[in-house]
Coordinates of C-alpha atoms in Angstrom, one line a residue:
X156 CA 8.2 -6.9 18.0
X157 CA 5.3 -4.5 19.5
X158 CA 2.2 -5.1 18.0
X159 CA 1.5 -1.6 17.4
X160 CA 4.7 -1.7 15.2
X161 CA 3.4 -4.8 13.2
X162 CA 0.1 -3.0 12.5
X163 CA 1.8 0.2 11.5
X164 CA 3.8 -1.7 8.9
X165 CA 1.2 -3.6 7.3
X166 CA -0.9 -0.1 7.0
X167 CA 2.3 1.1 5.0
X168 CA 3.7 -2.5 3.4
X169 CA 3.2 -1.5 -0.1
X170 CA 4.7 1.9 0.3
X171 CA 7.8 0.9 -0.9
X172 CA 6.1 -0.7 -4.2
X173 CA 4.6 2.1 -4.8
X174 CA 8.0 4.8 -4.5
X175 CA 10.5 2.5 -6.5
X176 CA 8.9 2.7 -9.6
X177 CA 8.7 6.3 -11.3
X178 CA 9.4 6.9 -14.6
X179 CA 12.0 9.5 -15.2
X180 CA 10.0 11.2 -18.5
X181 CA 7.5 12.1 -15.5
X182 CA 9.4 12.6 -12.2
X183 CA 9.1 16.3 -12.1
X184 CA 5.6 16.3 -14.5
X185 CA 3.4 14.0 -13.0
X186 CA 2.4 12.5 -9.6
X187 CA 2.6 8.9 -10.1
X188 CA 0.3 6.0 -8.5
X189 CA 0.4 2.3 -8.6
X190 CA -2.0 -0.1 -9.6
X191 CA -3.4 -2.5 -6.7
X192 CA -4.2 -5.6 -9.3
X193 CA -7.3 -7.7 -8.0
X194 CA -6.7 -11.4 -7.2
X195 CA -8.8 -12.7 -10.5
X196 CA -5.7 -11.1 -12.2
X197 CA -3.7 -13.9 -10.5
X198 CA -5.7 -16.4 -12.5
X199 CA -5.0 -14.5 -15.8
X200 CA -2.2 -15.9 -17.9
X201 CA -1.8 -12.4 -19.2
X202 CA -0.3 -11.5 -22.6
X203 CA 3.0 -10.8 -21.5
X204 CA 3.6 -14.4 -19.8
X205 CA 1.9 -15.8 -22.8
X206 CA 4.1 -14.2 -25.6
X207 CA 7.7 -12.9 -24.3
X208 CA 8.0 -15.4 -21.5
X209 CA 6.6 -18.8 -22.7
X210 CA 10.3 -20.0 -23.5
X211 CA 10.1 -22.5 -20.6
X212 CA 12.2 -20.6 -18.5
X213 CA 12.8 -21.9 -14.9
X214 CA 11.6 -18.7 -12.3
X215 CA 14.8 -16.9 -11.1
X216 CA 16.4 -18.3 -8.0
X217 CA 16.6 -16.7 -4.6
X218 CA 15.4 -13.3 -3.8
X219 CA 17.1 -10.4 -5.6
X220 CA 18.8 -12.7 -8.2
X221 CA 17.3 -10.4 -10.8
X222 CA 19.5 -8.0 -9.7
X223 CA 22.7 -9.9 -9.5
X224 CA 22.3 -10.6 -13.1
X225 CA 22.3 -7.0 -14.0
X226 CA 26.0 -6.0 -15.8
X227 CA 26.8 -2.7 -13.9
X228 CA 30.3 -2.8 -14.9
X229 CA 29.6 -1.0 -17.9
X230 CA 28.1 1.5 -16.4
X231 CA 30.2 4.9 -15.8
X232 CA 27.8 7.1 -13.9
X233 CA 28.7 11.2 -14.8
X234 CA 30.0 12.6 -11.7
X235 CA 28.7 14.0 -8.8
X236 CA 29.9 16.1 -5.4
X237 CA 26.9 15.6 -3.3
X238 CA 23.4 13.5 -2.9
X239 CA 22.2 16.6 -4.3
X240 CA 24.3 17.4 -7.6
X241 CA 23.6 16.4 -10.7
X242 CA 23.9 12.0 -11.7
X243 CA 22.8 10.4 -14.5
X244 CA 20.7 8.1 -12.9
X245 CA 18.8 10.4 -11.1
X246 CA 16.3 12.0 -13.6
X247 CA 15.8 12.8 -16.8
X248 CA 17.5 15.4 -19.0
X249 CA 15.3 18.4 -18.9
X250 CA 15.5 18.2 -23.1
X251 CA 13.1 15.3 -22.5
X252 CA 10.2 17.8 -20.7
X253 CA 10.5 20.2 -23.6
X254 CA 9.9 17.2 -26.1
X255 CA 7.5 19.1 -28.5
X256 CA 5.5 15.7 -29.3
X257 CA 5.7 14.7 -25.9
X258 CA 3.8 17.8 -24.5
X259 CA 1.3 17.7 -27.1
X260 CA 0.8 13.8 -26.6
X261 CA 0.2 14.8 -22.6
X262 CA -2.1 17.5 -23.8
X263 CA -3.9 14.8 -26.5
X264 CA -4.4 13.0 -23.0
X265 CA -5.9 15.3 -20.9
X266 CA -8.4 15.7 -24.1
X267 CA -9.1 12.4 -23.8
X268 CA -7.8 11.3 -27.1
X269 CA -5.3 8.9 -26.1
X270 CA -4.8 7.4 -29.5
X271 CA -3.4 10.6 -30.8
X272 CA -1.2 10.6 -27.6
X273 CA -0.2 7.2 -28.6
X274 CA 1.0 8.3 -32.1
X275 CA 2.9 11.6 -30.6
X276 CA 4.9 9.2 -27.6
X277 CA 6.0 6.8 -30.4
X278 CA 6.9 10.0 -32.4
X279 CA 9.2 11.4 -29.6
X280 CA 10.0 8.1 -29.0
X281 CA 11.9 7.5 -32.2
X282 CA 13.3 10.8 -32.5
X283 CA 14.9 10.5 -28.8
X284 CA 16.3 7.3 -27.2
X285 CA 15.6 9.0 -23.7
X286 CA 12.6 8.4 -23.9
X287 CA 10.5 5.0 -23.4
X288 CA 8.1 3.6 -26.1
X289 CA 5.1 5.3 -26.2
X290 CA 2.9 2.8 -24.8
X291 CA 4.8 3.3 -21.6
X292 CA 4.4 6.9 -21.5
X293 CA 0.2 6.4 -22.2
X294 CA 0.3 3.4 -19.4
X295 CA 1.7 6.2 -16.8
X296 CA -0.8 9.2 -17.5
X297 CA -3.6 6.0 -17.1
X298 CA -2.1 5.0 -14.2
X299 CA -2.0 8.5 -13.1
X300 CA -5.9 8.7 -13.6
X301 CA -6.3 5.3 -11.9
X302 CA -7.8 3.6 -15.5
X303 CA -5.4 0.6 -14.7
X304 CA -6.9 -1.6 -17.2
X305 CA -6.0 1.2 -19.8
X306 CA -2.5 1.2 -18.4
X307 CA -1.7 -2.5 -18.3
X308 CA -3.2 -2.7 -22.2
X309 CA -1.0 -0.4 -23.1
X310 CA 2.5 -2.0 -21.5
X311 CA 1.3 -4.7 -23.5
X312 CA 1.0 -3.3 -26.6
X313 CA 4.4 -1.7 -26.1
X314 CA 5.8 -5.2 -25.3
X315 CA 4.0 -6.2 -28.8
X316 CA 5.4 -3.5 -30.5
X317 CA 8.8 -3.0 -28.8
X318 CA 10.0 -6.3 -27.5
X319 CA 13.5 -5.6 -27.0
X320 CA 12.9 -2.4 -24.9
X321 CA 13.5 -3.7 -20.8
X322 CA 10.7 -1.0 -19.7
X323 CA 7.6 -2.3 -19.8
X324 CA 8.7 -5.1 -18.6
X325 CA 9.8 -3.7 -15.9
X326 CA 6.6 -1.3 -15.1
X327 CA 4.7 -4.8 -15.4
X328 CA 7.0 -6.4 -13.0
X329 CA 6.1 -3.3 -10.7
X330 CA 2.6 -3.9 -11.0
X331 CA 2.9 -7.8 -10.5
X332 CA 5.3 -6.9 -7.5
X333 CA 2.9 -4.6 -5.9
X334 CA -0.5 -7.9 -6.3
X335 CA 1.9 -10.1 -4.4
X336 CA 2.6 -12.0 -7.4
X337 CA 6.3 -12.8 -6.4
X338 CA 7.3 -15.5 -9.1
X339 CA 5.5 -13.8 -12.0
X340 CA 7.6 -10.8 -10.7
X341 CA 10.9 -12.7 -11.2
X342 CA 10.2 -13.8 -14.3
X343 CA 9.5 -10.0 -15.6
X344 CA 12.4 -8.8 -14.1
X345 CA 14.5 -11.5 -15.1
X346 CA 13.4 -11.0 -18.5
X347 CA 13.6 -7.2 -18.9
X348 CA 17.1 -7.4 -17.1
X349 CA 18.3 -9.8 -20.1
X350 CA 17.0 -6.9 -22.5
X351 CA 18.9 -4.2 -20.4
X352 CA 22.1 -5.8 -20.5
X353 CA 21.9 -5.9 -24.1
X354 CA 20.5 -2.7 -24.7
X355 CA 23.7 -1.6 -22.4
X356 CA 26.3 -3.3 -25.1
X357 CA 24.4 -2.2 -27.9
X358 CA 24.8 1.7 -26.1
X359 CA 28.3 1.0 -25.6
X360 CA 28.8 0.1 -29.4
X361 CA 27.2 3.1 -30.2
X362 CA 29.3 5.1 -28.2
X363 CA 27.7 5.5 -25.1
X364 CA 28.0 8.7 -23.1
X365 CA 27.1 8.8 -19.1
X366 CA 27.1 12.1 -18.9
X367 CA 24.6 12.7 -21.8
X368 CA 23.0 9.1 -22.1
X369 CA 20.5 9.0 -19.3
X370 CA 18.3 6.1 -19.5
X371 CA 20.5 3.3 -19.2
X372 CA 21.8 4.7 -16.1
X373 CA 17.7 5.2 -14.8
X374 CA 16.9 2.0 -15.9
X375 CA 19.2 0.2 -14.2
X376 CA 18.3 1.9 -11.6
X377 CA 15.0 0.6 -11.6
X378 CA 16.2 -2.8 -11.5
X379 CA 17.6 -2.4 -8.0
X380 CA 14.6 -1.0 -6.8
X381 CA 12.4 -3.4 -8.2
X382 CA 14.8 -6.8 -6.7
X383 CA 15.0 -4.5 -3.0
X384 CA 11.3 -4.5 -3.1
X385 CA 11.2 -8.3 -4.1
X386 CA 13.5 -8.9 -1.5
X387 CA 11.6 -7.1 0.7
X388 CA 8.2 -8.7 -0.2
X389 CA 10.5 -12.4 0.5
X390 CA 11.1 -10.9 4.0
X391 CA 14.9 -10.8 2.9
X392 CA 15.3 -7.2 4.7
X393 CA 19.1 -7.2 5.1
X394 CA 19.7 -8.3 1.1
X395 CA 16.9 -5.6 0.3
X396 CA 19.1 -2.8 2.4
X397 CA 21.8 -4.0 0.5
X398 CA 20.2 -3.6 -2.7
X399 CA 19.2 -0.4 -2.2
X400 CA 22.6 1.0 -0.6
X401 CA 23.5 0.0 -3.9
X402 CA 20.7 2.4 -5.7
X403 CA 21.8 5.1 -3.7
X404 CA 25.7 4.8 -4.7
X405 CA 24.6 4.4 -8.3
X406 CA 21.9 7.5 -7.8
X407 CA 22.4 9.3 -4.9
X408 CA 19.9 12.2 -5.9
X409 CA 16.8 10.0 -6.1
X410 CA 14.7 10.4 -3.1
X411 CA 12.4 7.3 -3.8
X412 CA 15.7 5.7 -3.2
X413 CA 16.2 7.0 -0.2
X414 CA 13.1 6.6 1.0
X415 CA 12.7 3.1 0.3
X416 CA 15.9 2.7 2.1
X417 CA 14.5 4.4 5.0
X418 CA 11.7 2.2 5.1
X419 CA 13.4 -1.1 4.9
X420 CA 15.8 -0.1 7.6
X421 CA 12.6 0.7 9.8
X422 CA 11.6 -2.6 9.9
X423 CA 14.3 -3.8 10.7
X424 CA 14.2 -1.5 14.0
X425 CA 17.4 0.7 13.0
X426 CA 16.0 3.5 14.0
X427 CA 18.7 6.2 13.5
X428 CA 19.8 5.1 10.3
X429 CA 15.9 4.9 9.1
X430 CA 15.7 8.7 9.9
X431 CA 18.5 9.6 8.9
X432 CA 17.5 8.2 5.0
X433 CA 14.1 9.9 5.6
X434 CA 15.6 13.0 6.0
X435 CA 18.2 12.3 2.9
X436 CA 14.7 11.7 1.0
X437 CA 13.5 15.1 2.1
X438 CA 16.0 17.0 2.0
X439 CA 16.0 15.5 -1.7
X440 CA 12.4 16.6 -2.3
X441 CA 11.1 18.7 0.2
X442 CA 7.8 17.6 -1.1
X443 CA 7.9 14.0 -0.8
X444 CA 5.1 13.8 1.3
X445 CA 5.5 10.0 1.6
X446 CA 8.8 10.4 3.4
X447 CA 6.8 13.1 5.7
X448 CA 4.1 9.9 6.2
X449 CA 6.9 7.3 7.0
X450 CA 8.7 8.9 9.8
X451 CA 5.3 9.9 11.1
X452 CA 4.7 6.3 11.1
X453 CA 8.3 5.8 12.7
X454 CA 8.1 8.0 15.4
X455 CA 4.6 6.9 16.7
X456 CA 5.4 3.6 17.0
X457 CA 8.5 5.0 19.1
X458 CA 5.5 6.5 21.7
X459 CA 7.0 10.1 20.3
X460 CA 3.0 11.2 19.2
X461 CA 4.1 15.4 19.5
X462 CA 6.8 14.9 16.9
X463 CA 5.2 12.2 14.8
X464 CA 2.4 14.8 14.5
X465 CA 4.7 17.6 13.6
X466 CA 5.1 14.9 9.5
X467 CA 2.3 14.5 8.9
X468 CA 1.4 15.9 5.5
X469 CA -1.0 18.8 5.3
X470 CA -4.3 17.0 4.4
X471 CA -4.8 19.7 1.0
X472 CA -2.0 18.0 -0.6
X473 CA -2.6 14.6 -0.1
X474 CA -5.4 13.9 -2.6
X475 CA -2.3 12.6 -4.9
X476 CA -1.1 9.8 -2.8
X477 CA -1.5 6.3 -3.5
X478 CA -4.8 4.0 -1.7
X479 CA -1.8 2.8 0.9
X480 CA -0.5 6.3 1.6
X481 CA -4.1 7.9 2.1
X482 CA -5.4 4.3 4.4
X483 CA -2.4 4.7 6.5
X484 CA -2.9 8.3 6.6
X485 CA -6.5 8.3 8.0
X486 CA -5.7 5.4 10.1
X487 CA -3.3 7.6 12.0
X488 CA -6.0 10.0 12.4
X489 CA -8.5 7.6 13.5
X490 CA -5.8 6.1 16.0
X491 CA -5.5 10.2 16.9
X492 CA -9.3 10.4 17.8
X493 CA -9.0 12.6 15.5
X494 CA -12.2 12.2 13.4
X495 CA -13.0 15.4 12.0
X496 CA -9.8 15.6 9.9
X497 CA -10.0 11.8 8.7
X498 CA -13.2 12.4 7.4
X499 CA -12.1 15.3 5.3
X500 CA -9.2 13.8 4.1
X501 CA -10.9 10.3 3.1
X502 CA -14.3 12.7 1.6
X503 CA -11.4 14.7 0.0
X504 CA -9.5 11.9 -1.4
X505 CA -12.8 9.5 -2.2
X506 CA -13.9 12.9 -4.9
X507 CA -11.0 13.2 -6.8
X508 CA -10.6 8.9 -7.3
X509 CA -14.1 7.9 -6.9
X510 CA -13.4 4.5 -8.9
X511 CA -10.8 3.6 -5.2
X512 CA -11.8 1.0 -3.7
X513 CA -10.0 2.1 -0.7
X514 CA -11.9 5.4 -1.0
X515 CA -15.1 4.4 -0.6
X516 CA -13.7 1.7 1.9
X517 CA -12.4 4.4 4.6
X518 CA -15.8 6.1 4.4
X519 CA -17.7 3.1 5.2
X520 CA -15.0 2.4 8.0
X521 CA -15.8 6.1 9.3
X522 CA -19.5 5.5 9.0
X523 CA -18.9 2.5 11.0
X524 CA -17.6 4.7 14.1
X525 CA -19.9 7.3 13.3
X526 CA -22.9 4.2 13.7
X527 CA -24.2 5.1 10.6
X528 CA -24.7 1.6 9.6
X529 CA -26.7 1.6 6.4
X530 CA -24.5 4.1 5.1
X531 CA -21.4 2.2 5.7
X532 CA -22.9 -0.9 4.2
X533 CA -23.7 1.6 0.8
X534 CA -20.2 2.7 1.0
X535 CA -18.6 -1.1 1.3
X536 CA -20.8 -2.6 -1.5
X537 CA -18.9 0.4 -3.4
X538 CA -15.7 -0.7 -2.8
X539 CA -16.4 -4.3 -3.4
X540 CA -17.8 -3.1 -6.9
X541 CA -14.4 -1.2 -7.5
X542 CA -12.7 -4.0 -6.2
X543 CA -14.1 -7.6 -5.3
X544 CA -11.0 -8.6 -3.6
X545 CA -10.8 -5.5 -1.0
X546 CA -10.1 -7.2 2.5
X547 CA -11.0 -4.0 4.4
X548 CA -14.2 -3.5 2.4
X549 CA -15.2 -7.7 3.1
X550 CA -14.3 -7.1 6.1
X551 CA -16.0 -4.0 6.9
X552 CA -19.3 -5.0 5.3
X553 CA -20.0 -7.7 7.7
X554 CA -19.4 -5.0 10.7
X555 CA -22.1 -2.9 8.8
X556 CA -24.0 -5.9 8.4
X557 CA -24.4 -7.6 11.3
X558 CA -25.1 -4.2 13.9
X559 CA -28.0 -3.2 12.1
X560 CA -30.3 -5.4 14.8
X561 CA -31.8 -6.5 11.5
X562 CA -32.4 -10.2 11.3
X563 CA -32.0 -10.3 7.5
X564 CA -28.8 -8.5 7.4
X565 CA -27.8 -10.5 10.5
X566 CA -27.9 -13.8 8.2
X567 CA -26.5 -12.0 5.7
X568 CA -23.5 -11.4 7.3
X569 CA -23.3 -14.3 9.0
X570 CA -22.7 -16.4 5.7
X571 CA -19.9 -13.8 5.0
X572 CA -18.7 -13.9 8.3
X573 CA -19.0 -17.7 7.7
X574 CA -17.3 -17.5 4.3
X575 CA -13.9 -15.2 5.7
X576 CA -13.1 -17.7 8.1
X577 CA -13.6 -20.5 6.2
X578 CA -10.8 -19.0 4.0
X579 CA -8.4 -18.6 6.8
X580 CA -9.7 -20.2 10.1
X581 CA -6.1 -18.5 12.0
X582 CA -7.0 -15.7 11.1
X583 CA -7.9 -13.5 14.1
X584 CA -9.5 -10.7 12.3
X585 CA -11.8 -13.2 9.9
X586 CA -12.5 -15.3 13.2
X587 CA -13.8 -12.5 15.3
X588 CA -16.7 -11.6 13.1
X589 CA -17.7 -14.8 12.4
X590 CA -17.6 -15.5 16.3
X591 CA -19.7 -12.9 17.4
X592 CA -22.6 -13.3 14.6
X593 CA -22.9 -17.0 16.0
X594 CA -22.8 -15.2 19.4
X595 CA -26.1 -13.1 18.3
X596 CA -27.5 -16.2 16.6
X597 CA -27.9 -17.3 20.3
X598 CA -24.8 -20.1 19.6
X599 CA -22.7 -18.9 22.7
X600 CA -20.5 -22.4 22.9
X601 CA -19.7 -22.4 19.2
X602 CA -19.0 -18.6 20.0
X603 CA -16.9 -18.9 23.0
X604 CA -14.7 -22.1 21.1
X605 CA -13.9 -19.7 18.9
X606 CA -12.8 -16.8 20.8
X607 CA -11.0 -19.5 23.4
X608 CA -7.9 -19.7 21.3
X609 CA -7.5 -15.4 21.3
X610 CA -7.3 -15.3 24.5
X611 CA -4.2 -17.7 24.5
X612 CA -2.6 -16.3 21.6
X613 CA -2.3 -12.9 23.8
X614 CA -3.0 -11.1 20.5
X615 CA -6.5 -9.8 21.7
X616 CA -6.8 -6.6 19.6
X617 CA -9.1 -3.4 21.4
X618 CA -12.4 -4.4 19.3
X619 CA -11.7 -8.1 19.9
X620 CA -11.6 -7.6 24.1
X621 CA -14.9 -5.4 23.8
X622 CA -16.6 -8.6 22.2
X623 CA -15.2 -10.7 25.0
X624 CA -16.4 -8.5 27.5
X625 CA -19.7 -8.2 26.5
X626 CA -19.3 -12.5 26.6
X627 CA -18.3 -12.5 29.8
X628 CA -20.6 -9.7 31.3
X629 CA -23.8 -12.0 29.7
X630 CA -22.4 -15.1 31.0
X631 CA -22.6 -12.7 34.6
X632 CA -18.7 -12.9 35.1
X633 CA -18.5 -9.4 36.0
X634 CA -14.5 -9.6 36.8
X635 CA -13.5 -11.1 33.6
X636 CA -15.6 -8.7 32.0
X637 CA -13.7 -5.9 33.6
X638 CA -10.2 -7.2 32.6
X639 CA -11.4 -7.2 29.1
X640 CA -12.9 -3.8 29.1
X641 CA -9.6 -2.7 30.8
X642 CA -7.0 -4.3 28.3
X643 CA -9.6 -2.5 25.4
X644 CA -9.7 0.7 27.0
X645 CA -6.1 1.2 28.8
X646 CA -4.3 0.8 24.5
X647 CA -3.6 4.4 23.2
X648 CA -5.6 3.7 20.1
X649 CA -9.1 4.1 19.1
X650 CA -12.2 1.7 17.7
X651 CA -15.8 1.8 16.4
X652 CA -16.8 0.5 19.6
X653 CA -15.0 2.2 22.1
X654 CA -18.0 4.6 23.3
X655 CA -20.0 1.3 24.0
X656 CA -16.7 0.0 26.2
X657 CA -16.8 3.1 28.5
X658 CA -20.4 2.6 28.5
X659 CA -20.5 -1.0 29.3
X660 CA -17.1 -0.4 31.9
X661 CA -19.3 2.4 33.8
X662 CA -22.1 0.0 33.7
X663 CA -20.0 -3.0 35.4
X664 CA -18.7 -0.5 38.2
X665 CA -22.0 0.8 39.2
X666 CA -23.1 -3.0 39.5
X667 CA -19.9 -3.8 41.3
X668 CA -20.0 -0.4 43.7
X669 CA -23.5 -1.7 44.8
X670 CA -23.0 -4.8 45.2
X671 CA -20.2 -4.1 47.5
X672 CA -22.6 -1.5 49.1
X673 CA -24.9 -4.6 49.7
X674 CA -22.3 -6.7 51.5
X675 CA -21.4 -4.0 53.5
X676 CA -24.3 -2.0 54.7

């Protein structure tokens, strides 16, 4: 597989996280986001684990066996013609958006009273099965605002305070999902399956209606999405493509589902099929944006740049996508040359979510082109105070760092640089810094054994070759240099040191014309 394709992916692997969970109350009321949990969360034995899990139950086995243990046999969906009629599984009933209390709960919100809109979701709550426990709704408007503290103390107050209800459960098994946290995701899914599958027998006793009863339908729905993007996470792509074929038999008018579909068959290079669900997903929701992103994603990996341009999403309406959506986003751009317009769509998305990490992470990334290096260092402390465990935002700060020409700040980022590849000594993208502070520290040897193994990996990114050209131009190896400089300048891509590359390639065939102009004279 390309690397270009490899990169592309990881810019957009928690996409699919991110579209699979949506709660119906909201789909056509609120934009929603997911949390990126930090990695001192792994260390918490949260509340939930603690309370409605500590029954000694072994993790679920194999990828997607959450999913498997879900009783769809009692589910009749309501008919449908099309993949754009009306299904049960779909959405919610429009009753549910004309809720009295839930409007005035949103609108207790928005006026920052969010106990009062606690009170009025429990209140609709109880009055309509439809809907999910109130601190479910709350968690979702929090997440929506990016306070994901607020959200994840509210799904576990509605665990607290409605442990037989599957959806919190499943929101937190989202959240967990979307950190990495595979196991704890298992045993959240496992758990709020058991509770669906009884909620679905206690529906039937009742008299269950699929053509009226909407949420068991949803949240079983949920559950495939959820073990697809488990699946995924496992690397399980074909189980995860079935999973979701499955999701779009049981709701074949949910674009998430269709996206996510898309996405999984992507990587696994089926490229007709993957456009084909992207289009399903658009012609679902013409203003999916993230299945606009996607198959620009798809298409410039496949060299087809004109079209690929032709998705992507107007930068005025992207200042509701998710950290992953707007990095990948501005990556494209910056891969583009096209800095103007990722500048004003990182400034533009860094205002309106100025607690992201990943906001304030791109603009110290385009500071870094840009050379501005104190003000990229400003903007990566930022992230790192937003979020301590932001790879791009470590990484970025040493860059900021160390090409200062400051001796202090040169320390300083050595003992990061120093610290990142301790971590993960394989690593190519922790090595390189570290390799090239020692380099400045006048410690070429230690330098050069730690580039040596790039070179033979044959996974010399365009930044990394610049750094071994300038080696090898130093060491007076004017040839090697030129290869370098060649392989980082001949890649359709861009990077913060690109203008130095031409600078330094110019250099070398001024040197190199008279020198020949020397032997021949």
């Amino acid at each position: 597989m390309r690397k270009t394709f490899l990169l592309l992916l990881l810019a957009c692997s928690l996409l699919l996280v991110v579209l699979v969970v949506r709660d119906y109350q909201f789909r056509t009321a609120v934009k929603q986001q997911r949390a990126d949990s930090s990695a001192s969360e792994e260390q918490k034995r949260d509340i939930i684990l603690e309370n409605a899990l500590a029954k000694g139950e072994e993790p679920a086995t194999g990828p997607g066996s959450p999913a498997l243990a879900l009783d769809l046999s009692k589910l009749q969906p309501a008919p449908h013609t099309d993949a754009t009629g009306p299904h049960a599984s779909d959405a919610s009933p429009a009753s549910s958006l004309g809720d009295p209390e839930l409007l005035k709960g949103i609108d207790a919100y928005m006026n920052g009273q969010p106990d009062q809109a606690y009170d009025l979701f429990e209140e609709a709550h109880r009055a309509n099965r439809h809907l999910a426990p109130g601190g479910v709704l709350l968690a979702l408007l929090f997440s929506n605002s990016g306070k994901y503290e607020s959200m994840r103390l509210y799904l576990e107050k509605a665990v607290k305070e409605h442990p037989n209800d599957p959806e919190a459960f499943f929101q937190l098994a989202g959240i967990s999902l979307n950190a990495g946290r595979l196991v704890e995701t298992q045993l959240l899914l496992a758990h709020g399956v058991e509770l669906l599958n009884q909620m679905i027998t206690n529906w039937h006793e009742a008299g269950y209606k699929p053509e009226t009863d909407y949420r068991i339908a949803w949240l079983a729905g949920e559950v495939l999405a959820l073990s697809a993007g488990l699946e995924e996470k496992q690397g399980e792509l074909p189980k995860a493509e079935s999973t979701l074929r499955k999701l779009t038999d049981l709701a074949p008018g949910r674009d998430d589902a269709w996206l996510s579909l898309g996405y999984v068959l992507m990587r696994q290079q089926k490229r007709d099929e993957a456009q084909s669900a992207f289009d399903k997903a658009h012609l679902l929701d013409g203003n999916n944006l993230s299945a606009w992103l996607l198959m620009a994603l798809l298409l410039e990996d496949e060299e087809q740049r004109e079209d690929a341009k032709k998705y992507v999403p107007d930068p005025v309406e992207t200042t509701s996508f998710s950290d992953k959506e707007i990095d990948a986003l501005v990556r494209l751009y910056i891969k583009w040359s096209e800095m103007q317009q990722a500048d004003r769509l990182a400034d533009d998305y860094h205002k309106a979510h100025m607690n992201s990490a990943t906001g304030w992470a791109l603009l110290g990334e385009l500071a870094l082109y840009r050379h501005e290096y104190e003000h990229a260092e400003t903007a990566f402390r930022s992230a790192l105070l937003a979020d301590a465990q932001c790879q791009a935002a470590r990484t970025g700060l040493i860059w900021a760092l160390i090409d200062q020409g400051n001796k202090v700040k040169l320390k300083e980022g050595y003992n990061l640089a120093y610290a990142e590849w301790q971590r993960d000594p394989d690593d190519a993208e922790a090595t390189v810094p570290y390799a090239w502070t020692l380099y400045l520290m006048g410690r070429q040897e230690e330098s050069e054994a730690l580039f040596a193994p790039l070179l033979e990996s044959h996974q010399v990114s365009p930044g990394t070759a610049y750094y071994l050209a300038e080696i090898a131009y130093a060491k007076g190896n004017l040839g090697l240099a030129v290869n370098f400089l060649d392989l980082a300048l001949n890649q359709d891509t861009n990077f913060p040191k690109r203008e130095a590359a031409e600078e330094l390639r110019k250099l070398i065939a001024e040197k190199l014309e008279a020198e020949q102009a020397n032997d021949n004279p």
